[in-house]
Structures are given as structure tokens and as C-alpha cells.
C-alpha positions as protocol buffer text, in pm:
chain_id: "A"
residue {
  index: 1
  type: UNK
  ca { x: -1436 y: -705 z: -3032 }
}
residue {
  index: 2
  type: UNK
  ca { x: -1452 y: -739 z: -2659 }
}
residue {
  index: 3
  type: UNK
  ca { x: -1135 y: -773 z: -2458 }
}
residue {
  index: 4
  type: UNK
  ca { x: -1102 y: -1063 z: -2275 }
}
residue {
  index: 5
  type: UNK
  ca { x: -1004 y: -1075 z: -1899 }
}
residue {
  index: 6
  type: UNK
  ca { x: -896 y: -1392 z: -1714 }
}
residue {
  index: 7
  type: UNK
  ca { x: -956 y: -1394 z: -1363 }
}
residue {
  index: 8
  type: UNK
  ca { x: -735 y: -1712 z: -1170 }
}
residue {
  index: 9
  type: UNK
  ca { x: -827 y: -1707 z: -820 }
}
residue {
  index: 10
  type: UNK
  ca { x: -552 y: -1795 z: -618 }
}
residue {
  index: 11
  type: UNK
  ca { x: -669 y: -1820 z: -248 }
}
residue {
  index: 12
  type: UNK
  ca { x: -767 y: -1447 z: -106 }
}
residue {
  index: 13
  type: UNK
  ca { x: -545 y: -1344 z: -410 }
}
residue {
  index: 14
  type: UNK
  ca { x: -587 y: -1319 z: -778 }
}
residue {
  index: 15
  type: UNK
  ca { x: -398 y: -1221 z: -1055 }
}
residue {
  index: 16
  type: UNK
  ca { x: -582 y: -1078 z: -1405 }
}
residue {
  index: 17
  type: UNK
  ca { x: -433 y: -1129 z: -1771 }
}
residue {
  index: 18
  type: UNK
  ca { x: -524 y: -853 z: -1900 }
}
residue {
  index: 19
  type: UNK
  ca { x: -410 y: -822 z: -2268 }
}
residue {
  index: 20
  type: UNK
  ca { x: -65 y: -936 z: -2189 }
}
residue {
  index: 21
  type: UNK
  ca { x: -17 y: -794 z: -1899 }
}
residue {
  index: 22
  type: UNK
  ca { x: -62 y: -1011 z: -1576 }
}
residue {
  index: 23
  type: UNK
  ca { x: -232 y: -763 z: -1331 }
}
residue {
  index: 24
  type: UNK
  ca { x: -217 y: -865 z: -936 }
}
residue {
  index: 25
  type: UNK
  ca { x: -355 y: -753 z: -586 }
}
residue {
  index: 26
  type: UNK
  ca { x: -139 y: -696 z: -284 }
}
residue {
  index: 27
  type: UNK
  ca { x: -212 y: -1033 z: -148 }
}
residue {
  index: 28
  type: UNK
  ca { x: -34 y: -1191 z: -490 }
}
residue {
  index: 29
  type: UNK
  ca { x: 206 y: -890 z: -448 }
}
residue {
  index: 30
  type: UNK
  ca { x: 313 y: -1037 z: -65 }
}
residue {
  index: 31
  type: UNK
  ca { x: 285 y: -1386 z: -118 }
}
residue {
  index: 32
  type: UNK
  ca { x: 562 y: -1362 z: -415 }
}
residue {
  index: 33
  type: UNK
  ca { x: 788 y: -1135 z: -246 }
}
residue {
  index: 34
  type: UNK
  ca { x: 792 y: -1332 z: 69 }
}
residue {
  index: 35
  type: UNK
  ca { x: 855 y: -1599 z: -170 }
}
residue {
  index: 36
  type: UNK
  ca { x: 1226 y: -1427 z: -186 }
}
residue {
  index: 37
  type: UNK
  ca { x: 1246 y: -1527 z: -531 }
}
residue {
  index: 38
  type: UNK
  ca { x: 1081 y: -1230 z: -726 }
}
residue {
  index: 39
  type: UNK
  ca { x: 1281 y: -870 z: -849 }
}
residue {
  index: 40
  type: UNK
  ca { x: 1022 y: -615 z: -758 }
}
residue {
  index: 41
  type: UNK
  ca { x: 1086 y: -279 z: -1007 }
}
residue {
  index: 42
  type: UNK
  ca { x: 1003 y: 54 z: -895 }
}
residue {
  index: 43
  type: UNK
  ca { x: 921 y: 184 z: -1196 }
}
residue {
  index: 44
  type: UNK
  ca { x: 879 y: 554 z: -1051 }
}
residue {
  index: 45
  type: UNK
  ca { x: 1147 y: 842 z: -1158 }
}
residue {
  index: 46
  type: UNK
  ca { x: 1467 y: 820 z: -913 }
}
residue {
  index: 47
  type: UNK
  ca { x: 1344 y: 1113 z: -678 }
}
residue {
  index: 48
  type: UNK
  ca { x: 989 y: 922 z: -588 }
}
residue {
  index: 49
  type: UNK
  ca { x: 1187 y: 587 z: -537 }
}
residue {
  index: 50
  type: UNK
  ca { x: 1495 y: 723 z: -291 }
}
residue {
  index: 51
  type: UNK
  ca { x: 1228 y: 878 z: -77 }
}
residue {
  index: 52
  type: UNK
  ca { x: 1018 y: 543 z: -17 }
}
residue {
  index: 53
  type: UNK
  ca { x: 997 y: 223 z: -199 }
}
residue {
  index: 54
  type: UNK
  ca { x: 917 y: -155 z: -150 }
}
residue {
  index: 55
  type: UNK
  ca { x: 1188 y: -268 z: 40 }
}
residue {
  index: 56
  type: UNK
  ca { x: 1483 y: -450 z: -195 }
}
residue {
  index: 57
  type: UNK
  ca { x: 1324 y: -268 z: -475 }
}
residue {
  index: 58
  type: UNK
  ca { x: 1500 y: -158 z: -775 }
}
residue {
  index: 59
  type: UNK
  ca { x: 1428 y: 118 z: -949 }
}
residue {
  index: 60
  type: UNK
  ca { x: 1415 y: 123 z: -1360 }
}
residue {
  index: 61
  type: UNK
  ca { x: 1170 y: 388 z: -1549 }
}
residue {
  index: 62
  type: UNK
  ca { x: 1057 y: 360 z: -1873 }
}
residue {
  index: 63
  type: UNK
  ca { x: 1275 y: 685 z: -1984 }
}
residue {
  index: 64
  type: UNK
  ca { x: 1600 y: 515 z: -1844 }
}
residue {
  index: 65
  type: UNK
  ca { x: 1516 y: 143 z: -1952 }
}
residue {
  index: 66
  type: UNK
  ca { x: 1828 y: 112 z: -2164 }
}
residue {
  index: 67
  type: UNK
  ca { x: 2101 y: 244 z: -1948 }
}
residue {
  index: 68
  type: UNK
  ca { x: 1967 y: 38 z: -1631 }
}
residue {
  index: 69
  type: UNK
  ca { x: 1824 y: -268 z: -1764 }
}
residue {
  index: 70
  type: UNK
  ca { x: 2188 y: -400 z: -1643 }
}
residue {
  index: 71
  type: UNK
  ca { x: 1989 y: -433 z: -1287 }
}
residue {
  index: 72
  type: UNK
  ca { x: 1718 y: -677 z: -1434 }
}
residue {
  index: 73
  type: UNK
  ca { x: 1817 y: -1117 z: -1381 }
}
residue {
  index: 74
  type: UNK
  ca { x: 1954 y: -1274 z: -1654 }
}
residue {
  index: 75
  type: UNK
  ca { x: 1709 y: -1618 z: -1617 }
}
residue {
  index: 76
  type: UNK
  ca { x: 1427 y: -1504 z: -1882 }
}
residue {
  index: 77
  type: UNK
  ca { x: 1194 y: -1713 z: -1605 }
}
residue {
  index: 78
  type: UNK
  ca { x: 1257 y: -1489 z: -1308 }
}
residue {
  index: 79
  type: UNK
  ca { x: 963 y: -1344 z: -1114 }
}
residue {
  index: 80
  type: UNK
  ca { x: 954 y: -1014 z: -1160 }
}
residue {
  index: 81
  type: UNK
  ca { x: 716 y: -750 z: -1014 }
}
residue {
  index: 82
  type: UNK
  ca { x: 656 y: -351 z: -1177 }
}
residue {
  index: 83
  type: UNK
  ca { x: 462 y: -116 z: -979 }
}
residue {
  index: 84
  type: UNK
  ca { x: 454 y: 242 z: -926 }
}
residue {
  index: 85
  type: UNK
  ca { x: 234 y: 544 z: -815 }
}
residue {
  index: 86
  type: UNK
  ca { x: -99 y: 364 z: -781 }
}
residue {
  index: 87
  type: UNK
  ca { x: -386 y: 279 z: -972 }
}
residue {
  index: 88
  type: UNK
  ca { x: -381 y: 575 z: -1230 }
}
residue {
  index: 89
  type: UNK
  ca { x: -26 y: 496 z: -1235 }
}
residue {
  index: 90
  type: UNK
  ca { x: 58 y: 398 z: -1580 }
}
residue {
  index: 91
  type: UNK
  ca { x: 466 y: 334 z: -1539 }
}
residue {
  index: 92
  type: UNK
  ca { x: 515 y: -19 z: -1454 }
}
residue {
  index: 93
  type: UNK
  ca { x: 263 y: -131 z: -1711 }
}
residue {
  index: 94
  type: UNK
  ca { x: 512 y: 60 z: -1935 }
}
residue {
  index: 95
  type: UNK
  ca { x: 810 y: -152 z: -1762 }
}
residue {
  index: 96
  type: UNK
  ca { x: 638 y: -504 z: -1796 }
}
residue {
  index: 97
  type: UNK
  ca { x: 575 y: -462 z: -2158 }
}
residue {
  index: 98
  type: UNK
  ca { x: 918 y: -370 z: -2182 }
}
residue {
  index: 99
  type: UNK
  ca { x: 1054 y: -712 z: -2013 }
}
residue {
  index: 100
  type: UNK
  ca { x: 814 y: -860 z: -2142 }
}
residue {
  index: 101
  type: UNK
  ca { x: 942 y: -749 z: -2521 }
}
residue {
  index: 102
  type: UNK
  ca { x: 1310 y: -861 z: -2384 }
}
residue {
  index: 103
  type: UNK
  ca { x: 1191 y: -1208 z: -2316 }
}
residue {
  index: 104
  type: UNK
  ca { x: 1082 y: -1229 z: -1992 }
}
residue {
  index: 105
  type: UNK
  ca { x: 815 y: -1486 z: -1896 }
}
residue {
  index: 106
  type: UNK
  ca { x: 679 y: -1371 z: -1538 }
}
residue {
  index: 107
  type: UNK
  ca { x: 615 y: -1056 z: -1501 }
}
residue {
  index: 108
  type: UNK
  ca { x: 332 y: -905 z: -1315 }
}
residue {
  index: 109
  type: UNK
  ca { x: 214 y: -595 z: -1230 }
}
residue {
  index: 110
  type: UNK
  ca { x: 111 y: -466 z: -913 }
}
residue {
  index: 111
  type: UNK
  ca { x: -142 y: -157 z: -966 }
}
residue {
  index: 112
  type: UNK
  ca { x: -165 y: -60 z: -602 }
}
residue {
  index: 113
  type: UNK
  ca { x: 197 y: 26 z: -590 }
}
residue {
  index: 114
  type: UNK
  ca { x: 424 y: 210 z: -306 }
}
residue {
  index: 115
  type: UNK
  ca { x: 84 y: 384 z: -157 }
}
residue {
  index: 116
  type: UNK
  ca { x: -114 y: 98 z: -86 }
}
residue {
  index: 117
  type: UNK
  ca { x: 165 y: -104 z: -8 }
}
residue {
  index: 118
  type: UNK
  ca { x: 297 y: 172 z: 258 }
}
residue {
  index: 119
  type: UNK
  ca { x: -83 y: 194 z: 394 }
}
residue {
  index: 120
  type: UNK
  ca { x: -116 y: -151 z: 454 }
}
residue {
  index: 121
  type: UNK
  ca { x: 195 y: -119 z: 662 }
}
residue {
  index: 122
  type: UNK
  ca { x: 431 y: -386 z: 452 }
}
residue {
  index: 123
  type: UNK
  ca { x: 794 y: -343 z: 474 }
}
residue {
  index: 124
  type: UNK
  ca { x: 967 y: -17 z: 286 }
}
residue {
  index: 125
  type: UNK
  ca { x: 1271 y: 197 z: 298 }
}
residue {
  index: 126
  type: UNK
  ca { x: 1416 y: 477 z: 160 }
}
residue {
  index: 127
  type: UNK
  ca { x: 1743 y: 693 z: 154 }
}
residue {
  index: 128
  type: UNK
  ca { x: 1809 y: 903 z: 530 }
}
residue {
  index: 129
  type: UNK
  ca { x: 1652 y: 1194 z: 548 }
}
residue {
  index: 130
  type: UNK
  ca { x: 1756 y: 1484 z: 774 }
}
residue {
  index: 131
  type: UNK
  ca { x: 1500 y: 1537 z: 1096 }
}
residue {
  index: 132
  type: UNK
  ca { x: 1646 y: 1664 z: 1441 }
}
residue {
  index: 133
  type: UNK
  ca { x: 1622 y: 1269 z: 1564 }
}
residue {
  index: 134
  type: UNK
  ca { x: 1933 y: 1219 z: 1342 }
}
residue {
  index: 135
  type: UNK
  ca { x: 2153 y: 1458 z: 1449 }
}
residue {
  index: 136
  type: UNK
  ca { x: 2467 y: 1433 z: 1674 }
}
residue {
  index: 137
  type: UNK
  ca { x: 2609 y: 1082 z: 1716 }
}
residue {
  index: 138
  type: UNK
  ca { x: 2385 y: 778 z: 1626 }
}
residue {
  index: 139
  type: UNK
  ca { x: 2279 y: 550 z: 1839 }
}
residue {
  index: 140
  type: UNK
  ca { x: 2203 y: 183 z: 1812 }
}
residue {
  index: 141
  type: UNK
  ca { x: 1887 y: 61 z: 1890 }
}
residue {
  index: 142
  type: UNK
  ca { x: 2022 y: -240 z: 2056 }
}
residue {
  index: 143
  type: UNK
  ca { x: 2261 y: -384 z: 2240 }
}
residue {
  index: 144
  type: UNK
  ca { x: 2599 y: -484 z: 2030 }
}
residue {
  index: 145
  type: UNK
  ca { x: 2652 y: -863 z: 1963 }
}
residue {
  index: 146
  type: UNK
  ca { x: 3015 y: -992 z: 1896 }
}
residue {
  index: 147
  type: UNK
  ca { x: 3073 y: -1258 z: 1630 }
}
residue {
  index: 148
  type: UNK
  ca { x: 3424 y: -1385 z: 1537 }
}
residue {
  index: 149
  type: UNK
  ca { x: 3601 y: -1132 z: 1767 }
}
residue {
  index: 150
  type: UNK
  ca { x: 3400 y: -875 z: 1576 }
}
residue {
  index: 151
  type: UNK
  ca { x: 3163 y: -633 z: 1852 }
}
residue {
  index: 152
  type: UNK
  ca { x: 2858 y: -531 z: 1566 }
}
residue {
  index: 153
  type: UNK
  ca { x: 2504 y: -442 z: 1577 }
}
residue {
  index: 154
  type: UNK
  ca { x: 2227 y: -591 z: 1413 }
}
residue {
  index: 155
  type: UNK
  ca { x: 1912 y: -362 z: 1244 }
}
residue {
  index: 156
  type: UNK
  ca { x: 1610 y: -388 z: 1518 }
}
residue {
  index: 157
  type: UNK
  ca { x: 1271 y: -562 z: 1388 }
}
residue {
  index: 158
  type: UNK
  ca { x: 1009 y: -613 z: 1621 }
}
residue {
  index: 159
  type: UNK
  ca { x: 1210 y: -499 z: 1898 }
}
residue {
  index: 160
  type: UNK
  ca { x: 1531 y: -769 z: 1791 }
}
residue {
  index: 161
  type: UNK
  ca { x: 1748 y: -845 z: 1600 }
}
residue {
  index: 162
  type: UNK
  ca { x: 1628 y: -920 z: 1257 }
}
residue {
  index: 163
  type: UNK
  ca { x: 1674 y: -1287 z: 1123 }
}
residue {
  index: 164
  type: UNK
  ca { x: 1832 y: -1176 z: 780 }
}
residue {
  index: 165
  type: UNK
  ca { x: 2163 y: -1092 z: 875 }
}
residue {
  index: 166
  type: UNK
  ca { x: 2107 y: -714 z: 835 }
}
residue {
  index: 167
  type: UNK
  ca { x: 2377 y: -490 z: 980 }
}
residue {
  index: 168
  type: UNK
  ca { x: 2233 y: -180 z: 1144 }
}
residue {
  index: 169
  type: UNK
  ca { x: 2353 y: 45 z: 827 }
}
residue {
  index: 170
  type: UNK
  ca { x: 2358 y: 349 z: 1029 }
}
residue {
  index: 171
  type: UNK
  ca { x: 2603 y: 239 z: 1274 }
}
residue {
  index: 172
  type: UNK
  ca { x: 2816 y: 85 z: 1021 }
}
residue {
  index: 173
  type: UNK
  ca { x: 2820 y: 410 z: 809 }
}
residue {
  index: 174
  type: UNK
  ca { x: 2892 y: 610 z: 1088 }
}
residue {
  index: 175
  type: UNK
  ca { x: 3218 y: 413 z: 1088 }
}
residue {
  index: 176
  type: UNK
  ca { x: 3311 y: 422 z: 739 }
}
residue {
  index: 177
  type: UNK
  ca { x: 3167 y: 818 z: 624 }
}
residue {
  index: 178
  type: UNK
  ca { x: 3392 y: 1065 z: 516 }
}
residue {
  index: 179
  type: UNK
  ca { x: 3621 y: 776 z: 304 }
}
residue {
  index: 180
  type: UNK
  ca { x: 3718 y: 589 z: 627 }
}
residue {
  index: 181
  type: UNK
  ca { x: 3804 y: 205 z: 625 }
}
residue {
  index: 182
  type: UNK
  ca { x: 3584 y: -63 z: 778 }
}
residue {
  index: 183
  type: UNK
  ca { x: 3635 y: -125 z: 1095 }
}
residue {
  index: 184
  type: UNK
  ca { x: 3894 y: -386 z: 1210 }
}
residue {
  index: 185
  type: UNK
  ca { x: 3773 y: -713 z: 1140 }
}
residue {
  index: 186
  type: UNK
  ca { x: 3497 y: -606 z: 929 }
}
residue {
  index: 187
  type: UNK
  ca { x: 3527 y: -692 z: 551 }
}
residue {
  index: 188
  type: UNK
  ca { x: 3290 y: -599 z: 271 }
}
residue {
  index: 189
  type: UNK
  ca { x: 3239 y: -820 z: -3 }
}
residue {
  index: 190
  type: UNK
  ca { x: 3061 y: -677 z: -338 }
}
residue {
  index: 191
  type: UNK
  ca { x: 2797 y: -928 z: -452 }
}
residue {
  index: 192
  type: UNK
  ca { x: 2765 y: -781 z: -774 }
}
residue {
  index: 193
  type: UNK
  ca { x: 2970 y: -836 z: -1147 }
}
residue {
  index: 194
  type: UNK
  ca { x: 3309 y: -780 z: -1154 }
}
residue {
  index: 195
  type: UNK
  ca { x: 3262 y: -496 z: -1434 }
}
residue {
  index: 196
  type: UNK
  ca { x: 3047 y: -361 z: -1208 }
}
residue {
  index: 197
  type: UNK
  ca { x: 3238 y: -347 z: -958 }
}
residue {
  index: 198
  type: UNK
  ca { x: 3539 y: -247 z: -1151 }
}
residue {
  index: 199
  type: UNK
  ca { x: 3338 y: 39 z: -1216 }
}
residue {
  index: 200
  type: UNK
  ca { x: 3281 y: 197 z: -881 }
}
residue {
  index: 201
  type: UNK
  ca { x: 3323 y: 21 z: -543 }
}
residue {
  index: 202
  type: UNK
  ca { x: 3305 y: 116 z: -173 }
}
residue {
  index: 203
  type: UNK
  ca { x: 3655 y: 164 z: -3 }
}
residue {
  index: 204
  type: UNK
  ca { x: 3758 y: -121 z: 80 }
}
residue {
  index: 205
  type: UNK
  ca { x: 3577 y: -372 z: -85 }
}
residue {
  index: 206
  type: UNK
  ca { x: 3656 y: -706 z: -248 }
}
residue {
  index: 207
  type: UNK
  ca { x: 3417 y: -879 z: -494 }
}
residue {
  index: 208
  type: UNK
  ca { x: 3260 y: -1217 z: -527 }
}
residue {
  index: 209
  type: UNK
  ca { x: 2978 y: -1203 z: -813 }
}
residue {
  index: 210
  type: UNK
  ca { x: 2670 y: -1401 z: -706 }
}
residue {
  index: 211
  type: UNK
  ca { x: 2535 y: -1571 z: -1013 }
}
residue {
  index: 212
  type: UNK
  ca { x: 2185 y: -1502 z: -1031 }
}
residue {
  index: 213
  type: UNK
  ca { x: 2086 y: -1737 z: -1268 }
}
residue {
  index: 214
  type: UNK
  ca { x: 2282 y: -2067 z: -1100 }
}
residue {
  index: 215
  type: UNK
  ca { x: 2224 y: -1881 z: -764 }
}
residue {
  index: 216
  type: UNK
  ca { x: 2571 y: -1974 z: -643 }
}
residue {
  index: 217
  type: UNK
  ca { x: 2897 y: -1757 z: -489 }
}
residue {
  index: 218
  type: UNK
  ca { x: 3233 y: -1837 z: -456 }
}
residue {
  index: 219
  type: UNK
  ca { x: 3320 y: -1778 z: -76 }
}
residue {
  index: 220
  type: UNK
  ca { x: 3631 y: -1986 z: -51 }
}
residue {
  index: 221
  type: UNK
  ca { x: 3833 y: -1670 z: -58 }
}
residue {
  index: 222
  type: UNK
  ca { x: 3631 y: -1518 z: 212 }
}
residue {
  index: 223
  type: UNK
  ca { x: 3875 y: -1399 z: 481 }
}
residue {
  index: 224
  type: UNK
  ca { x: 3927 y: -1658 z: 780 }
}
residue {
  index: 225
  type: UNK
  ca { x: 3929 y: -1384 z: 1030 }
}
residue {
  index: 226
  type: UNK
  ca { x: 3641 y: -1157 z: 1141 }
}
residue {
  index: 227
  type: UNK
  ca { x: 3310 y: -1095 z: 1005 }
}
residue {
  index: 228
  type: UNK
  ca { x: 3155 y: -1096 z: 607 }
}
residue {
  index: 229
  type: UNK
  ca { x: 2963 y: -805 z: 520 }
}
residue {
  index: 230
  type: UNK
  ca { x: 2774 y: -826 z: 197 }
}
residue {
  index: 231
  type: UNK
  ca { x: 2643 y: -529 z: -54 }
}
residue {
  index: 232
  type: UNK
  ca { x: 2546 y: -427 z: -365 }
}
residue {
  index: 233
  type: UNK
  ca { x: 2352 y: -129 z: -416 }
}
residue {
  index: 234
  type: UNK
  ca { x: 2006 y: -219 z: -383 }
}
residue {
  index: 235
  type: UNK
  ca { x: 2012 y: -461 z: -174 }
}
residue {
  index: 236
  type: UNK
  ca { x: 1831 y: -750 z: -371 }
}
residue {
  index: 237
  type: UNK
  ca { x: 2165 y: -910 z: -498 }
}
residue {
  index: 238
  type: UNK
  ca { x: 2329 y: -860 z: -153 }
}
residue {
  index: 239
  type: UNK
  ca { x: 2036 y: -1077 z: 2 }
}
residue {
  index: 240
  type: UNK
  ca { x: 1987 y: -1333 z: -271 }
}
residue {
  index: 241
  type: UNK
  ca { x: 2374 y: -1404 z: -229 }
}
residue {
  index: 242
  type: UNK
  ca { x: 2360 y: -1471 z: 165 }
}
residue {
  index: 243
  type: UNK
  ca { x: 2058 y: -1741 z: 181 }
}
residue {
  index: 244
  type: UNK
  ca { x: 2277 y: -1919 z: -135 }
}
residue {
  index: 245
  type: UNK
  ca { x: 2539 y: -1994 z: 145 }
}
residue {
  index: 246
  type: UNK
  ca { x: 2512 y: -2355 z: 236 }
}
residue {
  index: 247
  type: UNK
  ca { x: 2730 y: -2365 z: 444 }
}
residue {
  index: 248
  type: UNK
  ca { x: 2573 y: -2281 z: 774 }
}
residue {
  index: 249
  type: UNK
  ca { x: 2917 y: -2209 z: 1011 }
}
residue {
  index: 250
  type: UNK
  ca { x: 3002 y: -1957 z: 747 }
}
residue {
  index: 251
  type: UNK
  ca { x: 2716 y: -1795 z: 705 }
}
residue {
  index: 252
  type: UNK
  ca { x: 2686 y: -1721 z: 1048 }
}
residue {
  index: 253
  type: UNK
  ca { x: 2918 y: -1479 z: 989 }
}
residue {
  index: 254
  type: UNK
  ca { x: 2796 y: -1346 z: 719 }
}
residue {
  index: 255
  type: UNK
  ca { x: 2602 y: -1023 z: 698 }
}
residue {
  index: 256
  type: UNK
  ca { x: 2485 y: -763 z: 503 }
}
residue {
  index: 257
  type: UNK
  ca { x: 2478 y: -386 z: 479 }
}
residue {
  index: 258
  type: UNK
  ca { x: 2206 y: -242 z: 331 }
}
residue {
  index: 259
  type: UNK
  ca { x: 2376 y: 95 z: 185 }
}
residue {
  index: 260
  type: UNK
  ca { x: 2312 y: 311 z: -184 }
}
residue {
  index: 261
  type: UNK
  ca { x: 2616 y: 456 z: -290 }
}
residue {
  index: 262
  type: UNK
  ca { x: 2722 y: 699 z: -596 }
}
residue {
  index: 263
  type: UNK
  ca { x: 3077 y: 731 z: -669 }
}
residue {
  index: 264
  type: UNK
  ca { x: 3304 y: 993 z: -907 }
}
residue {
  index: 265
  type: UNK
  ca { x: 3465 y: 876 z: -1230 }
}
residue {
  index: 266
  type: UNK
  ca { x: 3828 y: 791 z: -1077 }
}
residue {
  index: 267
  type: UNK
  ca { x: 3600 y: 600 z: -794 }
}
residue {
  index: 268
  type: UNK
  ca { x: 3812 y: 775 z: -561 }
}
residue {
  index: 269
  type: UNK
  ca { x: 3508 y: 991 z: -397 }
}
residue {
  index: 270
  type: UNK
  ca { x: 3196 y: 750 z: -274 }
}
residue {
  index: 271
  type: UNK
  ca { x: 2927 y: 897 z: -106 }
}
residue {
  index: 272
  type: UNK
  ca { x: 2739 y: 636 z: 99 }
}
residue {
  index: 273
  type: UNK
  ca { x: 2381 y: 706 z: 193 }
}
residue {
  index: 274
  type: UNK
  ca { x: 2220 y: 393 z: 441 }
}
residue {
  index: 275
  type: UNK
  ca { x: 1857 y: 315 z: 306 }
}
residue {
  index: 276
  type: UNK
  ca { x: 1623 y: 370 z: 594 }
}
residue {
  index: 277
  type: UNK
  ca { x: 1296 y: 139 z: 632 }
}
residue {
  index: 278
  type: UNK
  ca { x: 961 y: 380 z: 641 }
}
């Protein structure tokens, strides 16, 4: 018997059902994640994803489904996009049977992955890596704004100051490598659970869980003083959390520090690595 393939034509993109798998282009692939409501899974092992991935990725491989399925949205109707390698790339169709097995109703799969993604240019990042530009003291790319009585800088896009409340991460980290405090009137907030959290945190930090699935946050013990800085460790949560702030004099204030971090078992020792965009 002849498999059947469903072709919906959706503008200049399309998405395929193939078996059960719902197969998309990298028009479908950008129109849903600047949607900003869509998880987008790397499904590549760690070493593939650290070096360059879709930015806000996360990564979870079919090998390490079980231990870091704790990443995935609890709302069974969540957009969520796999991808991997490319094409021949067989991973993320692993991935989005898997979800799809756990109950999750949207999921798609972009073949083209990371490489045709990073050809066309669309935004990606990936941990620091070492290159004679990065060495001796770091630089900002722009010119410092203050906020609160806080002096920060913003990450550069386009030439200014991106719109999404991103903290340049390498300045930031400059300040707070080698177990160092934030800076004076800087205070980092944890977006993620509190057993997470509980688990390993960056010096410093306080929590307030964002609740994925009512898409809410308590702020009404943010601090009064200074500036918010929000994180997670991928940098979806951390994101998700800010645009759920309604209240638009706060979340002025309010930014976020896009930073991966691995900590020991006492969570005494955190090394913090700033994600770079490619």
C-alpha cells in the first residue's frame, strides 16, 4: 500500500504529514519561531549544539530523552519544532515521535536543520569560543545606557541596541567570572522551577518560576531598586518570562542575560559560559 503524503500549502510555506510526522520548510520553520510561541529542539548530541544552534534552542537527543525531557512545556498543545544535521539527518524525526508518544499535539519537524538555517543567514548562537579577537579585556560594542541608577550595556543588532531586552552577556560575565557578585544594582532573577533552581543556581540569584503553561510570573517581589536581569539556561524560558510582564514601567527594567552555566554538586563552583550569536 502506498503511503500517503499531505501537502497544505501555507503561503510560500508548506508543511507535509508524512506518516505522523508533520515535515516543514524553513519558511514554516521562521514564520513559527517569529511567532515566539514555539520550543525549537536541537536534537543534535551536546558537542554539535554548544558550537552553533538556532538561537533559544534547546537541546534534547534521542539517547538522553529521559534525563532532559524536564526542558520540554508542560501544555501538551505547545508548538514545538525538532531539527538537526540536515536532510539525511534522521535525529529530530527520532525526537518528534518521541513527543509525539508523550502526548504532544504540534510538533513539526524541520529537515533543513542548523545548516540551512545558518546559510540562509537566520539568527544562531553558540557557546564563546577562543580566537585572538577575545582576548584581553572585552569591549562593548556600544555605548553604555543607564536605567534605574544602573550604567549597563545592551547586545548590538543591526548596529543598536536590540529590542528584546538582551544584556550584552559578555560584558556582564566579565563582571561576575571567577564566582564574583553582580554588580551593584544588578539582580538576577532565575525564571526557571524552584527544584531547579534548588538544584544549581548562579551566585547570586533569586527565583521566580515563570509558568509556562498559564504564561504568568510573580514579580511583586522584584527588588524596588536597580535593574532585573532574567536567566535560565537556554534562554527560551528567560525570554518567554519577560514579554509575560504586563506591566510596562517594570518591564522596562527588566532584562535578560543570555548565559549557559554548569555547576558542581554542592553548587558552590558555577562556571558561566555567555552563548555567542554565529
Amino acid at each position: 500500500m502506498k503511503k500517503i503524503m499531505l501537502l497544505l500549502l501555507i503561503g510560500t510555506s508548506f508543511v507535509i504529514a508524512k506518516g505522523k510526522l508533520n515535515i516543514i520548510d524553513i519558511n514554516k520553520a521562521e514564520e513559527l519561531y517569529k511567532g515566539k510561541k514555539t520550543l525549537f529542539i536541537d536534537a543534535r548530541p551536546y558537542k554539535k549544539y554548544q558550537i552553533g544552534t538556532i538561537m533559544g534552542s534547546v537541546n534534547i537527543t534521542p539517547k538522553l530523552y529521559e534525563e532532559q525531557k524536564r526542558f520540554l512545556p508542560i501544555n501538551r498543545i505547545a508548538n514545538i519544532v525538532t531539527y538537526c544535521g540536515g536532510y539525511a539527518c534522521k535525529l529530530s524525526d527520532k525526537i518528534a515521535a518521541k513527543l509525539q508518544k508523550a502526548g504532544y499535539k504540534n510538533v513539526f519537524v524541520y529537515k533543513g536543520g542548523y545548516p540551512e538555517w545558518k546559510a540562509k543567514g537566520k539568527p544562531t548562537m553558540g557557546l564563546v569560543r577562543k580566537s585572538k579577537a577575545q582576548t584581553g579585556p572585552y569591549k562593548p560594542t556600544l555605548d553604555p545606557i543607564t536605567v534605574n541608577g544602573v550604567q549597563l550595556y545592551l547586545l548590538p543588532e543591526d548596529g543598536e541596541a536590540n529590542e528584546d531586552g538582551l544584556v550584552d552577556q559578555f560584558w556582564l560575565y566579565g563582571q561576575m567570572k571567577d564566582g564574583k557578585n553582580p554588580p551593584k544594582g544588578v539582580h538576577i532573577v532565575d525564571t526557571r522551577k524552584a527544584k531547579q533552581y534548588n538544584a544549581e543556581h548562579i551566585k547570586g540569584a533569586t527565583n521566580a518560576p515563570f509558568d509556562t503553561k498559564k504564561e504568568t510570573m510573580d514579580t511583586s517581589k522584584f527588588p524596588k531598586d536597580g535593574i532585573i536581569v532574567l536567566h535560565c539556561n537556554s534562554g527560551v524560558v528567560s525570554v518567554d518570562a519577560r514579554r509575560s510582564i504586563k506591566d510596562e514601567e517594570l518591564k522596562k527594567r527588566v532584562f535578560i542575560y543570555d548565559i549557559s552555566y554548569v555547576c558542581d554538586k554542592k553548587n558552590k563552583n558555577c562556571k558561566l559560559t555567555p552563548n555567542e550569536a554565529l
